[in-house]
Amino acid sequence: MSKLTDEQVNSLFKFTRQHFVEFYDLQTELVDHMANGIETLWLSHPDLTFEQARDREFKKFGVFGFMNVVEKRQAAMGSKYNRIVWKHFKEYMKVPKIVEFALAILATYFILKLSSFSEVFFLGGILMLIVFYIIGLYFQRRRINKNKSKSDDKKWMFKEMIYSHGALGGIAIVPLHFFNIFSGITEFNSMNDYWFIALSITICSFYLFLYIMIIEIPKRAEEYLEQTYPEYKFAD
Amino acid sequence: MSQPSLYRGNLTAIVLQLLETDGRMYGYEITQKVKDKTNGSLQIKEGALYPILHKLEAENFLTVEVEKVGKRIRKYYKITEAGEKERISQLAALKEYMATMEQLFNPKLSY
């Protein structure tokens, strides 16, 4: 049975890249699939050249080529990522972490009550969030640089997902819109405590999600990547 | 309705069943095994197989193992405990569906 040479395998990697498969984890699987297909095809059609056999195998992926596989994989990885975020979030709903979360809600509640949505508080909030975001980005960059030895030229879909969600830090200012809305309410003093509590829980949950996505998950990136990609160890 | 569209809805059950009976397998092997077992009447399209495998993997119904074969990396899929439960539930749903179809198209007459 004719086997593909290393050079031909490399050219299959190039072929997948040319067909919009930029992630190495998917390239490896598609290359092995195509290689198996070509080798099997050569059994019945030994006269076919490598390129002819490759094109025949590629046609089996349909008119959109690898696109469908890439898109569906992205969706599957996206839901895996969301499940991890949710798992982290649920840890804050249990002892001992729930104590930290409850204290944060309590602190937010008192700040909201005492500040009465004042302008100083509004601007202070923006400044604090910008600082928080910059610190988060700094730590994230440091982590990325630390992990750079792991196959720089190879892109891993889940790795990109883990680190690109750090960019979501920009939406950290979203809750400030609450202040915009509520500061415009003239009868602010008439807002009852339940509203303050609900608002505090919403704001704290929002920031907890951001903290998980920007700090907690990237911190455990290697662990999650090794779980997701057993081939990660081959990549160096 | 063409046969492929009838099979398409049951691909997840087919893949889970195959991995349960034949142990760990890689993508290409699955396509060939299905072709062999059905004497070529069912051919899983590559564009349909991998999305299913990746979805099942992300849902923890499958786990993966890798082996280096020369310059190639071969990815094997294995059914997990959760996957086994899913397989049982999918097969039950499939059997129920087949029984309903049987009732519709081949009703037993009673006097």
Coordinates of C-alpha atoms in Angstrom, one line a residue:
Chain A
M1 CA 0.0 0.0 0.0
S2 CA 1.4 3.4 -1.0
K3 CA 1.9 5.7 1.9
L4 CA 2.1 9.5 1.9
T5 CA 5.5 11.0 2.2
D6 CA 6.3 13.6 4.9
E7 CA 6.4 16.2 2.2
Q8 CA 3.0 15.2 0.9
V9 CA 1.6 15.4 4.5
N10 CA 3.1 18.9 4.9
S11 CA 1.5 19.9 1.6
L12 CA -1.9 18.7 3.0
F13 CA -1.4 21.0 6.0
K14 CA -0.8 23.8 3.6
F15 CA -3.9 22.7 1.6
T16 CA -6.1 22.9 4.7
R17 CA -4.7 26.4 5.5
Q18 CA -5.4 27.5 1.9
H19 CA -9.0 26.3 2.5
F20 CA -9.5 28.5 5.5
V21 CA -8.7 26.0 8.3
E22 CA -6.4 28.3 10.4
F23 CA -6.5 26.2 13.5
Y24 CA -3.9 23.6 14.0
D25 CA -6.2 21.3 16.1
L26 CA -8.6 21.0 13.2
Q27 CA -5.8 20.9 10.5
T28 CA -4.3 17.8 12.2
E29 CA -7.6 15.9 12.1
L30 CA -8.4 16.9 8.5
V31 CA -4.9 16.1 7.3
D32 CA -5.1 12.6 8.8
H33 CA -8.5 12.1 7.2
M34 CA -7.4 13.3 3.8
A35 CA -4.3 11.2 4.0
N36 CA -6.2 8.0 4.9
G37 CA -8.6 8.7 2.0
I38 CA -5.8 9.3 -0.5
E39 CA -4.0 6.1 0.6
T40 CA -7.3 4.1 0.3
L41 CA -8.0 5.6 -3.1
W42 CA -4.6 4.6 -4.3
L43 CA -5.4 1.0 -3.7
S44 CA -8.1 1.0 -6.3
H45 CA -6.6 3.8 -8.5
P46 CA -2.8 3.5 -8.3
D47 CA -2.5 5.7 -11.4
L48 CA -3.8 8.8 -9.7
T49 CA -1.3 11.5 -8.8
F50 CA -1.2 12.9 -5.3
E51 CA -2.9 16.1 -6.4
Q52 CA -5.7 14.2 -8.2
A53 CA -6.4 11.9 -5.3
R54 CA -6.3 14.8 -2.9
D55 CA -8.8 16.8 -4.9
R56 CA -11.1 13.7 -5.1
E57 CA -11.0 13.4 -1.3
F58 CA -11.6 17.1 -0.8
K59 CA -14.7 16.9 -3.0
K60 CA -16.3 14.5 -0.4
F61 CA -16.5 17.5 2.0
G62 CA -19.1 19.1 -0.2
V63 CA -19.3 22.4 -2.0
F64 CA -18.4 24.4 1.0
G65 CA -15.2 22.3 1.6
F66 CA -14.0 22.5 5.2
M67 CA -16.0 25.6 6.0
N68 CA -18.9 23.7 7.6
V69 CA -16.6 21.7 9.7
V70 CA -14.8 24.8 10.9
E71 CA -18.0 26.7 11.7
K72 CA -19.6 23.8 13.6
R73 CA -16.4 23.2 15.5
Q74 CA -16.3 26.9 16.5
A75 CA -19.9 26.6 17.7
A76 CA -19.1 23.4 19.7
M77 CA -16.1 25.0 21.3
G78 CA -18.1 28.1 22.1
S79 CA -20.6 26.1 24.0
K80 CA -17.8 24.2 25.8
Y81 CA -16.3 27.5 26.8
N82 CA -19.7 28.8 28.1
R83 CA -20.1 25.6 30.2
I84 CA -16.7 26.3 31.7
V85 CA -17.6 29.9 32.5
W86 CA -20.9 28.7 34.1
K87 CA -19.1 26.0 36.1
H88 CA -16.8 28.7 37.6
F89 CA -19.8 31.0 38.3
K90 CA -21.6 28.2 40.1
E91 CA -18.6 27.8 42.4
Y92 CA -19.3 31.3 43.7
M93 CA -22.8 30.1 44.6
K94 CA -21.3 27.6 47.0
V95 CA -19.4 27.8 50.3
P96 CA -16.7 29.2 50.7
K97 CA -16.8 31.5 47.6
I98 CA -20.4 32.6 48.2
V99 CA -19.2 34.5 51.2
E100 CA -17.0 36.7 48.9
F101 CA -19.8 37.1 46.4
A102 CA -22.3 38.1 49.2
L103 CA -19.8 40.6 50.6
A104 CA -19.4 42.1 47.2
I105 CA -23.1 42.5 46.8
L106 CA -23.4 44.0 50.3
A107 CA -20.6 46.5 49.5
T108 CA -22.2 47.4 46.2
Y109 CA -25.5 47.9 47.9
F110 CA -24.1 50.3 50.5
I111 CA -22.1 52.2 47.9
L112 CA -25.2 52.6 45.7
K113 CA -27.2 53.8 48.7
L114 CA -24.7 56.2 50.0
S115 CA -23.5 57.6 46.7
S116 CA -27.0 58.3 45.5
F117 CA -25.7 57.9 42.0
S118 CA -23.8 61.1 42.3
E119 CA -21.6 62.5 39.4
V120 CA -18.4 62.0 41.5
F121 CA -19.3 58.4 42.0
F122 CA -20.1 58.0 38.3
L123 CA -16.7 59.3 37.2
G124 CA -14.9 57.4 39.9
G125 CA -16.6 54.2 38.7
I126 CA -15.4 54.8 35.2
L127 CA -11.8 55.4 36.4
M128 CA -11.9 52.3 38.6
L129 CA -13.1 50.1 35.7
I130 CA -10.5 51.5 33.3
V131 CA -7.8 50.7 35.9
F132 CA -9.3 47.2 36.5
Y133 CA -9.3 46.6 32.7
I134 CA -5.7 47.7 32.2
I135 CA -4.5 45.5 35.1
G136 CA -6.4 42.6 33.7
L137 CA -4.9 43.1 30.2
Y138 CA -1.4 43.4 31.7
F139 CA -1.8 40.0 33.5
Q140 CA -3.3 38.4 30.4
R141 CA -0.4 39.6 28.2
R142 CA 2.1 38.3 30.8
R143 CA 0.4 34.9 30.7
I144 CA 0.4 34.8 26.9
N145 CA 4.1 35.6 26.8
K146 CA 4.9 33.0 29.4
N147 CA 3.2 30.3 27.4
K148 CA 4.8 31.4 24.1
S149 CA 7.1 28.5 23.9
K150 CA 4.1 26.3 23.1
S151 CA 4.1 26.3 19.3
D152 CA 3.9 30.0 18.5
D153 CA 3.1 29.5 14.9
K154 CA 0.2 27.1 15.6
K155 CA -3.3 28.5 16.3
W156 CA -5.5 26.5 18.7
M157 CA -9.2 27.3 18.5
F158 CA -9.9 26.9 22.2
K159 CA -6.8 28.8 23.2
E160 CA -7.9 31.8 21.0
M161 CA -11.3 31.5 22.6
I162 CA -9.9 31.6 26.1
Y163 CA -7.7 34.6 25.5
S164 CA -9.9 36.6 23.2
H165 CA -12.7 36.7 25.7
G166 CA -10.3 38.8 27.7
A167 CA -11.0 41.5 25.2
L168 CA -14.5 41.5 26.5
G169 CA -13.2 43.6 29.3
G170 CA -14.3 46.6 27.2
I171 CA -17.9 45.9 28.2
A172 CA -16.9 46.4 31.8
I173 CA -18.4 49.9 31.5
V174 CA -21.8 48.6 30.6
P175 CA -23.2 48.7 34.2
L176 CA -22.3 52.4 34.2
H177 CA -25.3 52.8 31.9
F178 CA -27.4 51.8 35.0
F179 CA -26.1 54.9 36.7
N180 CA -27.0 56.9 33.6
I181 CA -30.5 55.6 33.8
F182 CA -31.0 55.7 37.5
S183 CA -29.3 59.1 38.0
G184 CA -31.9 60.5 35.6
I185 CA -34.6 59.3 37.9
T186 CA -35.7 62.3 39.9
E187 CA -37.5 60.3 42.5
F188 CA -34.3 58.4 43.2
N189 CA -34.8 58.6 47.0
S190 CA -38.1 56.9 46.6
M191 CA -36.4 53.7 45.2
N192 CA -36.9 51.0 47.7
D193 CA -34.3 48.6 49.1
Y194 CA -35.4 45.7 46.9
W195 CA -34.4 47.7 43.8
F196 CA -31.0 48.4 45.4
I197 CA -30.5 44.8 46.2
A198 CA -31.6 43.6 42.7
L199 CA -29.3 46.2 41.1
S200 CA -26.4 45.1 43.3
I201 CA -26.8 41.5 42.5
T202 CA -27.0 42.3 38.7
I203 CA -23.9 44.4 38.8
C204 CA -21.9 41.9 40.9
S205 CA -22.9 39.0 38.7
F206 CA -21.9 40.9 35.6
Y207 CA -18.5 41.7 37.1
L208 CA -18.1 38.1 38.4
F209 CA -18.6 36.8 34.8
L210 CA -16.0 39.3 33.5
Y211 CA -13.6 38.3 36.3
I212 CA -14.0 34.6 35.4
M213 CA -13.4 35.3 31.7
I214 CA -10.5 37.7 32.1
I215 CA -8.7 36.4 35.1
E216 CA -9.8 32.9 36.3
I217 CA -10.1 31.0 33.1
P218 CA -6.9 32.3 31.4
K219 CA -5.1 31.5 34.6
R220 CA -6.1 27.9 34.2
A221 CA -5.7 28.0 30.4
E222 CA -3.0 25.3 30.2
E223 CA -5.1 22.9 32.2
Y224 CA -8.1 23.4 30.0
L225 CA -6.0 23.2 26.8
E226 CA -4.4 19.9 27.8
Q227 CA -7.9 18.5 28.7
T228 CA -9.2 19.7 25.3
Y229 CA -6.2 18.8 23.2
P230 CA -4.3 15.7 24.1
E231 CA -2.2 16.5 21.0
Y232 CA -1.1 19.7 22.7
K233 CA 1.9 17.8 24.1
F234 CA 3.0 17.0 20.5
A235 CA 2.9 20.5 19.4
D236 CA 6.3 21.9 20.7
Chain B
M1 CA -37.4 11.5 0.6
S2 CA -33.9 10.3 -0.2
Q3 CA -32.3 7.8 2.1
P4 CA -29.5 10.1 3.2
S5 CA -31.9 12.6 4.6
L6 CA -33.6 9.8 6.5
Y7 CA -30.3 8.8 8.0
R8 CA -29.1 12.3 8.8
G9 CA -31.3 12.8 11.8
N10 CA -29.9 9.6 13.3
L11 CA -26.2 10.1 12.7
T12 CA -25.6 10.9 16.4
A13 CA -27.1 7.6 17.4
I14 CA -25.2 5.8 14.7
V15 CA -21.9 7.2 15.8
L16 CA -22.5 6.6 19.5
Q17 CA -23.6 3.0 18.8
L18 CA -20.6 2.3 16.6
L19 CA -18.1 3.7 19.2
E20 CA -19.8 1.6 21.9
T21 CA -19.6 -1.7 19.9
D22 CA -16.2 -1.1 18.2
G23 CA -14.3 0.8 20.8
R24 CA -12.2 3.9 20.0
M25 CA -12.1 5.0 16.4
Y26 CA -10.9 7.9 14.3
G27 CA -13.0 9.9 11.9
Y28 CA -12.0 8.1 8.6
E29 CA -12.3 4.7 10.3
I30 CA -15.9 5.6 11.2
T31 CA -16.9 6.5 7.7
Q32 CA -15.4 3.2 6.4
K33 CA -16.9 1.0 9.1
V34 CA -20.4 2.4 8.5
K35 CA -19.9 1.8 4.7
D36 CA -18.8 -1.8 5.4
K37 CA -21.5 -2.6 7.9
T38 CA -24.3 -1.4 5.6
N39 CA -22.7 -2.8 2.4
G40 CA -22.3 0.7 1.1
S41 CA -26.0 1.7 1.5
L42 CA -25.1 4.3 4.1
Q43 CA -22.1 6.6 3.5
I44 CA -21.5 9.2 6.1
K45 CA -20.4 12.5 4.6
E46 CA -17.2 13.9 6.0
G47 CA -18.9 17.3 6.2
A48 CA -21.6 15.8 8.5
L49 CA -19.4 13.5 10.5
Y50 CA -16.9 15.9 12.0
P51 CA -19.5 18.4 13.3
I52 CA -21.2 15.6 15.1
L53 CA -18.0 14.2 16.6
H54 CA -16.9 17.7 17.7
K55 CA -20.3 18.4 19.2
L56 CA -20.4 15.1 21.1
E57 CA -16.8 15.8 22.3
A58 CA -17.7 19.3 23.5
E59 CA -20.7 17.8 25.4
N60 CA -18.4 15.3 27.1
F61 CA -20.2 12.4 25.4
L62 CA -16.9 11.5 23.8
T63 CA -13.3 11.7 24.9
V64 CA -10.3 11.9 22.7
E65 CA -6.9 10.1 22.5
V66 CA -4.2 11.0 20.1
E67 CA -1.4 9.1 18.5
K68 CA 1.4 10.3 16.3
V69 CA 1.6 8.4 13.0
G70 CA 4.7 9.7 11.3
K71 CA 4.0 13.3 10.6
R72 CA 0.3 12.8 11.1
I73 CA -1.6 13.1 14.4
R74 CA -4.4 10.6 14.6
K75 CA -7.3 11.5 16.9
Y76 CA -9.4 8.7 18.3
Y77 CA -12.8 9.1 19.8
K78 CA -14.0 7.0 22.7
I79 CA -17.5 7.0 24.3
T80 CA -17.7 8.2 27.9
E81 CA -20.1 7.2 30.6
A82 CA -22.3 10.2 29.9
G83 CA -22.1 9.2 26.2
E84 CA -23.3 5.7 27.0
K85 CA -26.3 7.2 28.8
E86 CA -27.0 9.4 25.8
R87 CA -26.7 6.4 23.5
I88 CA -29.3 4.4 25.4
S89 CA -31.6 7.4 25.4
Q90 CA -31.1 8.0 21.7
L91 CA -31.7 4.3 20.8
A92 CA -34.9 4.3 22.9
A93 CA -36.1 7.3 21.1
L94 CA -35.2 5.7 17.8
K95 CA -37.0 2.4 18.6
E96 CA -40.1 4.4 19.6
Y97 CA -40.0 6.3 16.4
M98 CA -39.7 3.0 14.4
A99 CA -42.6 1.5 16.3
T100 CA -44.7 4.5 15.5
M101 CA -43.8 4.3 11.8
E102 CA -44.6 0.6 11.9
Q103 CA -48.1 1.3 13.3
L104 CA -48.7 3.9 10.6
F105 CA -47.5 2.0 7.6
N106 CA -48.2 -1.6 8.6
P107 CA -51.1 -1.6 11.1
K108 CA -52.1 -4.9 12.6
L109 CA -55.7 -5.6 11.8
S110 CA -57.9 -7.0 14.6
Y111 CA -61.5 -8.3 14.5

